[in-house]
Coordinates of C-alpha atoms in Angstrom, one line a residue:
M1 CA 78.3 -16.5 -48.2
Y2 CA 81.5 -16.7 -50.2
Q3 CA 84.5 -20.3 -49.8
L4 CA 87.8 -17.9 -50.0
N5 CA 90.9 -19.8 -52.0
Y6 CA 93.7 -18.7 -52.3
T7 CA 94.2 -15.6 -54.4
D8 CA 91.2 -13.9 -52.8
L9 CA 93.3 -13.8 -50.1
K10 CA 95.2 -10.5 -51.4
E11 CA 92.0 -8.5 -51.5
I12 CA 91.7 -8.8 -47.9
K13 CA 91.6 -5.6 -45.7
L14 CA 93.2 -6.6 -42.9
E15 CA 92.2 -2.9 -40.7
E16 CA 88.7 -3.1 -42.3
K17 CA 88.3 -6.1 -39.4
P18 CA 85.6 -8.2 -41.8
I19 CA 84.2 -11.4 -39.6
F20 CA 84.5 -14.8 -41.3
L21 CA 83.2 -18.5 -41.2
L22 CA 85.2 -20.7 -40.0
N23 CA 84.5 -24.7 -39.9
I24 CA 86.7 -25.8 -36.9
A25 CA 85.2 -29.0 -37.2
L26 CA 88.6 -30.1 -40.5
P27 CA 91.7 -31.4 -39.3
P28 CA 95.1 -29.5 -38.6
I29 CA 95.3 -28.5 -42.4
R30 CA 99.1 -27.0 -41.5
Q31 CA 100.3 -30.5 -40.0
V32 CA 98.7 -33.0 -41.9
I33 CA 101.2 -31.4 -44.9
Q34 CA 103.3 -31.6 -42.7
Q35 CA 103.2 -34.8 -41.9
I36 CA 102.2 -36.7 -45.1
Q37 CA 105.7 -34.7 -47.0
K38 CA 107.4 -37.2 -44.0
D39 CA 109.6 -39.6 -45.9
N40 CA 108.8 -42.6 -44.0
L41 CA 105.0 -41.6 -45.0
R42 CA 106.0 -41.3 -48.8
G43 CA 108.5 -44.4 -49.1
N44 CA 104.7 -46.3 -48.1
L45 CA 102.2 -44.6 -50.1
P46 CA 101.9 -41.9 -52.9
I47 CA 101.5 -38.1 -52.3
E48 CA 98.6 -38.1 -54.1
I49 CA 96.7 -41.2 -52.0
W50 CA 97.5 -39.3 -49.0
F51 CA 95.3 -36.5 -50.1
M52 CA 92.6 -38.6 -51.4
I53 CA 92.2 -40.0 -47.9
V54 CA 92.1 -36.9 -46.1
D55 CA 90.5 -35.8 -48.5
E56 CA 87.7 -38.2 -48.1
Y57 CA 88.3 -38.3 -43.8
I58 CA 87.3 -33.7 -44.3
K59 CA 84.4 -34.9 -46.1
S60 CA 82.5 -37.1 -43.6
C61 CA 83.5 -34.6 -41.0
K62 CA 80.3 -32.9 -39.3
P63 CA 80.9 -29.4 -39.8
H64 CA 81.2 -26.8 -36.5
Y65 CA 81.8 -23.4 -37.1
K66 CA 83.6 -20.5 -35.2
S67 CA 83.4 -16.7 -36.2
V68 CA 86.9 -15.2 -36.4
Q69 CA 88.3 -12.2 -37.6
P70 CA 91.7 -11.8 -39.6
I71 CA 95.0 -10.8 -37.4
S72 CA 97.7 -11.1 -40.6
I73 CA 99.1 -13.1 -43.5
S74 CA 102.2 -14.8 -44.3
S75 CA 103.1 -15.9 -47.0
S76 CA 106.3 -18.4 -47.9
A77 CA 106.6 -20.4 -51.2
G78 CA 103.6 -21.8 -52.9
K79 CA 101.7 -21.0 -49.8
Q80 CA 99.5 -18.0 -48.3
I81 CA 98.7 -18.1 -44.3
I82 CA 96.1 -17.0 -42.2
H83 CA 96.2 -16.1 -38.7
C84 CA 92.9 -15.4 -37.2
R85 CA 91.2 -14.9 -33.3
G86 CA 88.6 -16.4 -32.1
V87 CA 85.8 -13.8 -31.5
E88 CA 82.3 -13.3 -29.9
L89 CA 79.2 -11.7 -31.7
D90 CA 76.9 -10.3 -28.9
M91 CA 74.2 -9.1 -32.4
R92 CA 70.7 -8.3 -30.8
P93 CA 67.8 -9.9 -32.0
F94 CA 67.1 -8.3 -35.7
E95 CA 63.7 -6.7 -35.4
D96 CA 63.3 -5.3 -39.0
D97 CA 64.3 -5.2 -42.2
T98 CA 66.2 -1.8 -41.5
G99 CA 68.0 -3.9 -37.9
V100 CA 69.1 -6.4 -41.4
I101 CA 70.3 -4.3 -43.1
K102 CA 72.5 -2.4 -40.9
A103 CA 74.2 -5.6 -38.7
E104 CA 74.8 -6.9 -42.9
K105 CA 76.8 -3.7 -43.4
W106 CA 78.0 -4.6 -39.9
L107 CA 79.7 -8.5 -40.8
D108 CA 81.8 -7.0 -43.5
F109 CA 83.4 -3.3 -42.5
P110 CA 82.5 -3.5 -38.8
E111 CA 85.9 -0.9 -38.1
C112 CA 84.2 1.5 -40.7
H113 CA 80.6 1.1 -39.4
R114 CA 81.5 1.8 -35.5
E115 CA 78.8 4.1 -34.6
L116 CA 76.6 0.4 -35.4
Y117 CA 75.8 -1.7 -32.2
Y118 CA 76.8 -4.7 -33.0
H119 CA 80.5 -5.2 -31.6
T120 CA 83.1 -8.6 -30.4
V121 CA 84.3 -9.7 -28.0
S122 CA 87.9 -10.6 -28.6
D123 CA 89.4 -14.4 -28.2
T124 CA 92.9 -13.5 -27.6
A125 CA 93.6 -17.9 -25.8
T126 CA 92.2 -18.6 -29.4
L127 CA 93.9 -18.5 -32.8
Y128 CA 94.0 -20.0 -35.6
D129 CA 96.2 -21.4 -39.1
I130 CA 95.1 -21.8 -42.4
V131 CA 96.8 -23.1 -44.8
F132 CA 96.1 -22.4 -49.1
L133 CA 98.4 -23.9 -51.1
E134 CA 98.8 -22.4 -54.9
S135 CA 98.0 -25.8 -56.2
S136 CA 94.9 -26.5 -55.8
T137 CA 94.0 -30.1 -56.2
S138 CA 92.6 -31.7 -53.2
A139 CA 90.1 -30.1 -50.5
L140 CA 93.2 -30.9 -48.4
Q141 CA 95.7 -28.4 -50.3
T142 CA 92.3 -25.8 -50.4
P143 CA 89.6 -26.9 -47.2
K144 CA 86.3 -25.7 -48.0
C145 CA 86.7 -23.6 -44.2
L146 CA 87.3 -19.6 -44.4
F147 CA 84.3 -17.9 -45.4
S148 CA 83.5 -14.3 -46.0
D149 CA 80.7 -12.0 -47.4
L150 CA 78.5 -12.7 -44.4
I151 CA 74.7 -12.3 -44.6
V152 CA 72.3 -12.0 -41.0
P153 CA 70.6 -15.9 -42.2
D154 CA 74.3 -17.2 -42.4
V155 CA 74.2 -16.1 -38.6
I156 CA 71.4 -17.9 -37.4
A157 CA 71.9 -21.1 -39.7
F158 CA 75.9 -21.3 -38.7
L159 CA 75.9 -19.2 -35.5
Q160 CA 72.8 -19.3 -33.9
D161 CA 71.5 -23.6 -34.7
G162 CA 68.7 -21.8 -36.8
E163 CA 66.2 -20.4 -34.2
C164 CA 64.7 -17.4 -36.0
W165 CA 62.1 -15.9 -33.9
V166 CA 60.0 -14.7 -37.2
C167 CA 59.2 -18.2 -38.5
E168 CA 60.0 -20.1 -36.1
E169 CA 62.0 -22.9 -36.9
R170 CA 58.7 -23.2 -40.2
R171 CA 61.2 -21.5 -42.8
V172 CA 57.7 -20.6 -44.1
V173 CA 55.5 -17.1 -43.0
C174 CA 51.4 -15.6 -43.5
P175 CA 51.7 -12.8 -45.4
G176 CA 48.3 -12.6 -45.0
C177 CA 48.1 -10.9 -41.5
P178 CA 48.7 -7.3 -41.7
G179 CA 50.8 -6.6 -38.0
A180 CA 51.9 -9.8 -38.1
K181 CA 55.7 -10.9 -37.7
G182 CA 56.9 -10.4 -40.7
D183 CA 54.8 -7.3 -42.1
Y184 CA 58.1 -6.2 -40.0
F185 CA 60.4 -6.9 -42.8
G186 CA 57.5 -6.8 -46.0
A187 CA 56.4 -9.8 -46.5
I188 CA 52.9 -9.1 -47.3
T189 CA 51.3 -10.6 -50.4
G190 CA 47.5 -12.1 -49.4
C191 CA 46.5 -15.1 -46.9
G192 CA 47.2 -18.2 -47.5
A193 CA 50.5 -18.4 -49.0
S194 CA 53.4 -19.7 -48.2
L195 CA 55.9 -17.3 -47.6
A196 CA 59.9 -17.9 -47.3
C197 CA 61.2 -15.8 -44.3
P198 CA 62.8 -12.9 -45.2
L199 CA 65.5 -12.5 -41.8
C200 CA 66.4 -16.4 -42.2
L201 CA 66.2 -17.5 -45.6
G202 CA 66.9 -13.3 -46.5
L203 CA 65.5 -10.5 -47.6
E204 CA 66.7 -11.3 -51.3
F205 CA 64.9 -14.4 -51.5
M206 CA 62.1 -13.5 -49.7
A207 CA 61.6 -10.5 -52.0
V208 CA 61.5 -12.9 -54.9
D209 CA 59.4 -14.9 -53.2
K210 CA 56.9 -12.8 -52.8
A211 CA 56.7 -11.6 -56.4
Y212 CA 55.6 -15.1 -57.1
H213 CA 53.0 -15.3 -54.3
A214 CA 51.6 -11.9 -56.3
E215 CA 50.8 -13.0 -59.2
Y216 CA 49.7 -16.7 -58.9
Y217 CA 47.5 -15.9 -55.7
E218 CA 43.8 -16.4 -57.1
I219 CA 45.5 -19.0 -59.6
V220 CA 47.1 -21.7 -60.5
P221 CA 50.8 -21.4 -61.0
P222 CA 52.2 -23.4 -64.5
T223 CA 53.4 -26.3 -63.7
E224 CA 57.7 -25.1 -65.0
E225 CA 56.7 -22.5 -62.4
K226 CA 55.5 -24.2 -59.2
A227 CA 59.1 -26.9 -59.6
A228 CA 61.6 -23.3 -60.4
R229 CA 59.9 -22.4 -57.3
D230 CA 60.6 -25.7 -55.5
K231 CA 63.5 -25.9 -56.4
R232 CA 65.5 -22.4 -55.4
F233 CA 63.2 -22.9 -52.1
R234 CA 65.3 -26.9 -51.9
D235 CA 68.8 -25.4 -52.7
R236 CA 68.1 -22.4 -50.2
L237 CA 67.5 -24.7 -47.4
M238 CA 69.7 -26.7 -48.7
D239 CA 72.8 -23.5 -49.1
L240 CA 71.6 -22.8 -44.4
K241 CA 72.0 -27.1 -43.9
T242 CA 74.1 -27.1 -41.1
L243 CA 74.2 -31.3 -40.1
L244 CA 76.3 -32.6 -43.1
F245 CA 77.1 -35.6 -42.1
T246 CA 77.7 -39.1 -44.8
L247 CA 78.2 -42.3 -41.7
G248 CA 80.4 -45.1 -43.8
P249 CA 78.9 -48.8 -44.7
L250 CA 79.4 -50.4 -41.8
A251 CA 76.8 -53.7 -42.3
I252 CA 78.4 -54.3 -45.5
P253 CA 80.8 -57.3 -43.8
K254 CA 78.7 -58.7 -41.4
L255 CA 76.2 -59.4 -44.6
V256 CA 79.3 -60.3 -47.2
G257 CA 80.1 -62.8 -43.2
Y258 CA 76.5 -63.9 -43.0
Y259 CA 76.4 -64.7 -47.1
R260 CA 79.3 -67.0 -47.4
A261 CA 78.2 -68.8 -43.6
Y262 CA 74.5 -69.3 -45.3
K263 CA 77.2 -71.0 -48.2
A264 CA 78.8 -72.9 -46.7
K265 CA 76.0 -74.6 -44.8
A266 CA 73.9 -75.0 -47.8
K267 CA 76.8 -77.2 -49.1
S268 CA 77.7 -79.1 -46.2
R269 CA 73.3 -80.1 -45.8
S270 CA 72.4 -83.2 -46.6
V271 CA 69.1 -82.3 -48.3
P272 CA 69.7 -82.6 -52.0
I273 CA 67.7 -78.6 -53.6
R274 CA 65.2 -79.2 -56.1
P275 CA 63.5 -78.3 -59.0
L276 CA 59.9 -75.6 -57.6
P277 CA 57.0 -77.9 -57.7
S278 CA 54.9 -77.9 -60.3
H279 CA 52.1 -77.0 -58.1
I280 CA 54.0 -74.2 -56.4
Y281 CA 53.8 -72.0 -60.2
S282 CA 50.1 -71.6 -59.1
A283 CA 50.8 -70.6 -55.8
L284 CA 53.3 -68.2 -56.7
N285 CA 50.4 -66.8 -59.7
I286 CA 48.2 -65.7 -56.9
L287 CA 50.4 -63.6 -55.0
F288 CA 52.3 -62.3 -58.1
V289 CA 48.7 -61.4 -59.5
A290 CA 47.4 -59.8 -55.9
C291 CA 51.0 -58.1 -55.7
V292 CA 50.5 -56.3 -59.0
F293 CA 46.9 -55.5 -58.4
A294 CA 48.4 -53.8 -55.2
L295 CA 51.5 -51.9 -56.5
I296 CA 49.0 -50.3 -59.3
S297 CA 46.2 -49.1 -56.4
T298 CA 48.7 -46.8 -54.7
L299 CA 48.8 -44.8 -58.9
P300 CA 47.8 -41.7 -58.5
T301 CA 44.5 -42.2 -61.9
F302 CA 43.2 -44.4 -58.9
A303 CA 43.1 -42.1 -56.0
P304 CA 40.5 -39.5 -55.5
E305 CA 41.4 -35.7 -55.9
N306 CA 43.2 -33.9 -52.9
I307 CA 41.9 -30.5 -53.8
F308 CA 44.3 -29.1 -51.7
L309 CA 47.1 -30.7 -53.3
S310 CA 45.5 -29.9 -56.7
T311 CA 45.5 -26.1 -56.2
S312 CA 48.5 -25.3 -54.4
S313 CA 46.9 -24.3 -51.4
R314 CA 47.3 -23.8 -47.0
L315 CA 44.7 -25.4 -45.1
Q316 CA 44.2 -21.9 -43.7
T317 CA 43.3 -20.5 -47.4
P318 CA 39.5 -19.0 -47.3
N319 CA 36.8 -21.5 -48.8
D320 CA 36.1 -18.2 -51.2
V321 CA 39.7 -18.5 -52.9
L322 CA 40.5 -22.2 -52.0
F323 CA 37.4 -23.4 -54.7
K324 CA 38.0 -20.3 -57.0
R325 CA 41.8 -22.1 -58.0
L326 CA 39.8 -25.4 -57.9
A327 CA 36.8 -23.9 -61.0
H328 CA 39.7 -22.5 -62.6
I329 CA 41.1 -25.9 -63.2
R330 CA 37.6 -27.4 -63.4
P331 CA 36.8 -27.1 -67.3
E332 CA 35.3 -24.4 -68.7
G333 CA 35.9 -23.2 -65.8
R334 CA 33.0 -24.7 -63.9
L335 CA 32.7 -26.5 -60.3
T336 CA 31.2 -30.8 -60.8
E337 CA 28.5 -31.0 -57.9
L338 CA 30.7 -33.0 -55.6
D339 CA 32.8 -29.0 -56.2
D340 CA 29.1 -27.9 -54.9
T341 CA 28.7 -30.1 -51.9
L342 CA 32.1 -30.4 -50.5
K343 CA 32.7 -26.9 -50.3
P344 CA 29.9 -25.9 -47.2
R345 CA 31.5 -28.6 -45.9
I346 CA 35.2 -28.3 -45.4
A347 CA 34.6 -24.0 -44.1
S348 CA 35.7 -25.2 -41.1
L349 CA 39.6 -25.1 -39.5
D350 CA 38.6 -29.1 -38.4
A351 CA 36.1 -30.2 -40.9
R352 CA 40.2 -29.6 -43.6
C353 CA 41.4 -31.4 -41.4
L354 CA 38.6 -34.7 -41.0
Y355 CA 39.3 -33.8 -45.2
L356 CA 42.6 -34.7 -45.6
Y357 CA 43.2 -37.5 -42.7
Y358 CA 39.5 -39.6 -43.8
G359 CA 39.4 -38.4 -48.2
P360 CA 36.8 -36.4 -50.0
S361 CA 34.6 -39.4 -50.5
I362 CA 34.3 -39.8 -46.4
L363 CA 32.9 -36.2 -46.8
V364 CA 30.2 -35.9 -49.2
H365 CA 28.3 -38.7 -48.2
C366 CA 28.3 -39.9 -44.5
P367 CA 25.2 -39.2 -43.6
F368 CA 25.6 -38.7 -39.2
C369 CA 29.5 -37.9 -38.8
V370 CA 30.3 -34.7 -37.7
S371 CA 33.0 -32.9 -36.8
D372 CA 31.9 -32.7 -33.1
E373 CA 32.7 -35.9 -33.1
P374 CA 35.6 -36.9 -35.3
L375 CA 34.9 -41.0 -34.4
S376 CA 32.1 -41.2 -36.2
Y377 CA 34.5 -41.1 -39.6
F378 CA 36.3 -43.3 -38.6
W379 CA 33.7 -45.7 -37.8
Y380 CA 32.5 -45.1 -41.4
A381 CA 35.2 -45.4 -43.0
L382 CA 35.9 -48.5 -41.8
P383 CA 33.8 -51.1 -44.2
M384 CA 36.7 -49.2 -46.7
I385 CA 39.7 -49.4 -45.4
L386 CA 38.8 -53.4 -44.3
L387 CA 37.9 -53.9 -48.1
P388 CA 41.1 -54.3 -49.5
H389 CA 42.4 -56.5 -46.5
I390 CA 40.0 -59.0 -46.6
L391 CA 40.4 -59.3 -50.5
H392 CA 43.9 -60.1 -49.4
L393 CA 43.6 -62.2 -47.0
F394 CA 41.2 -64.5 -49.7
A395 CA 44.1 -64.2 -51.8
L396 CA 46.8 -65.5 -49.0
G397 CA 44.5 -68.5 -48.3
A398 CA 44.4 -69.4 -52.0
A399 CA 47.8 -69.1 -52.0
T400 CA 48.8 -71.1 -48.9
S401 CA 45.5 -74.0 -49.7
S402 CA 47.1 -76.9 -49.0
G403 CA 43.9 -77.7 -52.4
I404 CA 47.0 -76.0 -54.2
A405 CA 50.3 -75.5 -53.0
G406 CA 50.1 -79.3 -51.4
Q407 CA 51.5 -79.2 -48.5
E408 CA 55.0 -77.1 -48.7
G409 CA 52.7 -74.0 -49.2
N410 CA 49.8 -75.4 -46.4
R411 CA 53.3 -75.2 -43.6
W412 CA 53.4 -70.8 -44.6
R413 CA 48.9 -70.5 -44.2
T414 CA 49.2 -69.4 -40.4
S415 CA 51.7 -67.4 -40.5
A416 CA 50.2 -65.8 -44.3
V417 CA 47.6 -65.1 -42.3
M418 CA 49.3 -63.5 -39.5
I419 CA 50.2 -61.0 -41.9
G420 CA 47.1 -60.5 -43.0
V421 CA 45.5 -59.2 -40.1
G422 CA 48.7 -57.4 -39.2
L423 CA 48.2 -55.0 -41.8
A424 CA 44.6 -54.7 -41.7
I425 CA 45.0 -54.1 -37.5
S426 CA 48.1 -51.5 -38.3
E427 CA 46.3 -49.7 -40.8
C428 CA 42.8 -49.6 -38.2
Y429 CA 44.8 -48.0 -35.3
L430 CA 47.2 -45.4 -37.5
T431 CA 43.6 -44.6 -38.9
G432 CA 41.4 -44.8 -35.2
F433 CA 43.7 -43.1 -33.0
G434 CA 46.3 -41.3 -35.1
D435 CA 46.1 -36.9 -34.5
W436 CA 43.6 -36.0 -37.3
K437 CA 44.4 -32.4 -35.6
A438 CA 48.0 -32.6 -36.4
N439 CA 48.0 -30.7 -39.9
A440 CA 46.1 -27.5 -38.5
R441 CA 49.8 -26.1 -37.3
A442 CA 50.8 -26.3 -40.8
T443 CA 52.0 -23.1 -42.2
R444 CA 52.3 -23.7 -46.6
A445 CA 51.6 -26.2 -48.7
E446 CA 54.6 -28.4 -48.4
D447 CA 54.3 -29.4 -45.0
L448 CA 50.9 -30.7 -44.9
N449 CA 49.9 -34.8 -44.3
H450 CA 47.5 -35.7 -47.2
F451 CA 47.1 -38.8 -44.4
H452 CA 44.6 -40.3 -46.1
W453 CA 46.5 -39.7 -49.9
N454 CA 49.5 -41.5 -48.2
M455 CA 47.7 -44.3 -46.3
R456 CA 47.1 -45.9 -49.9
I457 CA 50.1 -45.8 -51.3
W458 CA 51.4 -46.9 -47.5
R459 CA 48.7 -49.9 -48.0
G460 CA 49.4 -50.8 -51.1
L461 CA 53.3 -51.4 -51.2
G462 CA 52.8 -53.3 -47.5
I463 CA 50.8 -55.6 -49.6
G464 CA 52.4 -55.9 -52.4
A465 CA 55.8 -56.2 -49.9
A466 CA 53.8 -59.3 -47.7
D467 CA 53.3 -61.5 -51.3
A468 CA 56.3 -61.0 -53.0
A469 CA 58.1 -62.1 -49.2
L470 CA 55.7 -64.8 -48.6
S471 CA 56.4 -65.7 -52.2
G472 CA 60.0 -65.8 -51.5
F473 CA 59.3 -68.7 -48.4
L474 CA 57.5 -69.7 -50.9
W475 CA 60.2 -70.5 -53.8
A476 CA 63.3 -71.2 -51.2
S477 CA 61.0 -74.3 -48.6
S478 CA 59.5 -76.0 -51.7
T479 CA 63.0 -75.8 -53.6
N480 CA 64.9 -77.1 -50.2
R481 CA 67.5 -73.8 -50.4
M482 CA 66.1 -72.1 -47.1
F483 CA 63.7 -73.4 -44.2
V484 CA 63.9 -77.3 -45.0
V485 CA 62.2 -79.0 -42.5
P486 CA 63.7 -82.2 -41.6
P487 CA 60.9 -85.1 -41.8
T488 CA 60.5 -87.4 -39.0
A489 CA 61.2 -91.1 -37.9
A490 CA 57.7 -92.0 -38.3
E491 CA 57.6 -90.5 -42.7
R492 CA 61.6 -91.2 -42.8
M493 CA 60.2 -95.3 -41.7
E494 CA 57.0 -94.8 -43.8
A495 CA 58.9 -93.2 -47.0
S496 CA 61.5 -96.6 -47.0
L497 CA 58.5 -99.1 -46.5
R498 CA 57.1 -98.1 -49.3
V499 CA 60.8 -98.6 -51.0
L500 CA 60.4 -102.1 -49.7
E501 CA 57.0 -102.8 -50.8
N502 CA 58.2 -101.1 -54.6
A503 CA 61.2 -103.2 -54.7
R504 CA 58.8 -106.2 -53.4
G505 CA 56.5 -105.8 -56.7
R506 CA 59.0 -105.2 -58.8
L507 CA 60.5 -108.9 -57.4
G508 CA 57.5 -110.8 -58.0
A509 CA 56.2 -109.8 -61.0
L510 CA 60.5 -110.3 -62.0
G511 CA 59.8 -114.2 -60.6
I512 CA 56.2 -114.2 -62.5
V513 CA 57.9 -113.9 -66.3
R514 CA 60.4 -116.4 -65.5
N515 CA 58.5 -118.9 -64.5
V516 CA 56.9 -118.5 -67.3
V517 CA 59.5 -118.0 -69.6
S518 CA 60.8 -121.7 -68.2
R519 CA 57.2 -122.9 -68.1
D520 CA 57.1 -122.1 -72.5
D521 CA 59.5 -124.3 -74.4
T522 CA 60.1 -121.9 -77.5
L523 CA 60.5 -118.8 -74.6
R524 CA 62.6 -120.8 -73.2
R525 CA 64.8 -122.4 -76.3
Q526 CA 64.4 -118.1 -76.9
G527 CA 66.4 -117.5 -74.0
D528 CA 68.4 -120.1 -73.8
A529 CA 70.2 -119.2 -77.6
Y530 CA 70.0 -116.0 -76.2
W531 CA 72.7 -116.1 -73.9
R532 CA 74.4 -118.8 -75.6
Q533 CA 74.9 -116.3 -78.3
E534 CA 76.4 -113.8 -75.6
G535 CA 78.8 -116.0 -74.6
Q536 CA 80.1 -116.6 -77.7
I537 CA 80.0 -112.6 -77.9
M538 CA 82.1 -112.3 -75.3
S539 CA 84.3 -115.2 -75.7
E540 CA 85.7 -113.8 -79.2
A541 CA 85.8 -110.1 -77.6
M542 CA 87.9 -111.4 -74.7
D543 CA 90.4 -113.1 -77.4
E544 CA 90.9 -109.7 -79.5
R545 CA 94.4 -108.2 -78.8
E546 CA 93.3 -105.3 -78.4
V547 CA 91.3 -106.5 -74.8
V548 CA 94.1 -108.8 -73.9
E549 CA 96.7 -106.0 -73.7
G550 CA 94.4 -104.4 -72.2
V551 CA 93.4 -106.6 -69.6
K552 CA 97.3 -107.8 -69.3
N553 CA 98.6 -104.0 -68.5
A554 CA 95.3 -102.9 -66.1
L555 CA 96.9 -106.6 -63.3
G556 CA 100.9 -105.4 -64.8
S557 CA 100.1 -102.1 -62.8
G558 CA 98.4 -103.1 -59.9
R559 CA 95.2 -101.3 -61.2
I560 CA 93.0 -104.5 -60.6
I561 CA 93.9 -107.0 -58.2
I562 CA 92.6 -109.9 -58.3
T563 CA 92.7 -111.6 -55.2
K564 CA 90.9 -108.3 -53.9
L565 CA 87.9 -109.4 -56.1
E566 CA 88.1 -112.0 -55.3
E567 CA 87.3 -111.2 -52.1
E568 CA 84.9 -109.5 -52.5
A569 CA 83.1 -111.1 -54.6
R570 CA 82.9 -113.9 -51.6
R571 CA 81.1 -111.1 -49.4
F572 CA 78.7 -110.7 -51.3
A573 CA 77.9 -114.4 -52.4
D574 CA 78.0 -115.6 -48.3
G575 CA 75.4 -112.1 -47.5
I576 CA 73.3 -113.5 -51.0
I577 CA 72.6 -117.0 -49.8
P578 CA 71.6 -116.5 -46.3
A579 CA 68.9 -113.5 -47.5
A580 CA 67.1 -115.8 -49.8
N581 CA 66.8 -118.2 -47.3
A582 CA 65.6 -116.2 -44.7
V583 CA 63.1 -114.8 -47.6
Q584 CA 61.8 -118.3 -49.2
Q585 CA 61.3 -119.3 -45.3
R586 CA 60.0 -116.8 -44.2
S587 CA 57.0 -116.9 -48.1
Q588 CA 57.0 -121.1 -46.9
L589 CA 54.9 -120.0 -43.3

């Protein structure tokens, strides 16, 4: 499929009535341009800004395609307009490669191949005008909406919703079964391969993929070749993708609002933010170590080998071919003892599904498991499933214990245990009640669900995320940044009594010291000498010229009001003397 531009319109032969593909979801370009050219719009924003705005709108439109035929082309200064009419393709199912070749010839030259059995039904009520400008500075001026040189995969992808009777929307076929659907298109190599569908991906693309499988059928392909093939397959699927649209970040304004509300609440709260208590560091270190071990467990180095992934084999690959490929990647080309034990145990399709679901260790070491009773594999695997979660619960319990994390960590103990138990129950449920035979319907290696290996990754990520979240909660609550619990009335009263007891003890100690000083002649003389010297120093300081001028300026400017100071001193004295008398009376009682 080729995108038409301004220069291509001169080469279109209208008498041949070619079939084009038009994206009718785009806005009417000519009307948009005419509206933008008006002075009232251009006076507000430059024309280049309007082009950028419409460009972004065009990119966000969900495409919707329709087949059209060009009627005429009109030209004026700096632009060309191609006038098309909508048509409906009445194309019969493509039964073999000969039918595909004929259909593609007809798509390019319908009028020159009238002997073919394809035809169109005109829809004269639907006309489309597509404007092409000579200068192409934006998608608005050169719309990506009109395409020529259609082939059968384009018709299937964009006009028939991707429905393919050969691969049944799986995009691959089994090329090793004579008489199968792919046999009608020459899609034959060998059993166990995943060949690109010749109908919905194209005969030429299938031929390239067929050559790849023929070369690497009995041996494991090099990493570079396999990566190139996977990239080629992905690019082809992206070319035929029909649903492509972008959603804007609608949640960002709400997140900004929540953040501003939180900042405003934080400024108005009465509980001050404090440094992180020292005992919380120990709890955070425990959670950090647990999180690191959980993330390390997700690395492929610590996972058991997956022979289907290592050999890029399908689940239906014959046992001999599978282990021949496996021996090719083993040292000295010999199978290991574990391989010899595993080979007869995965001969059936159900056994291979259980292998991908529970892993190789269960199939090799379980003495009572049989494929007729799949739950027997679950009961044997249950202790190994629960072991990492039990260790995780020990780490959570230690990190939230009152002996290590204090009261700040102990308040999260119940939530932490519920999270740990929830993760364990979730994995047991997914493993025990999942569809272990789901891989039986996969026809290519890329479609296999390696449940055991994926679950190891999700388990490590889940435990790591839980530890990281709990660490954040501990840090926020222990520093009074979030989740602050106000003290109860009893706690506030107890704290006030402790402050009063402390002040009373200090006042008692001060009274004892003053009593000792008053009774000792030497200390009393030293005290009297200190206060006489202090009075002399303050008197000399007050007589200095700078101090006198400063006091005079303060009194003259009104910054110090003598009457107000005298009133405050009188109230203070009136409050102190009765309180002191009351304390003395209580002490005498």
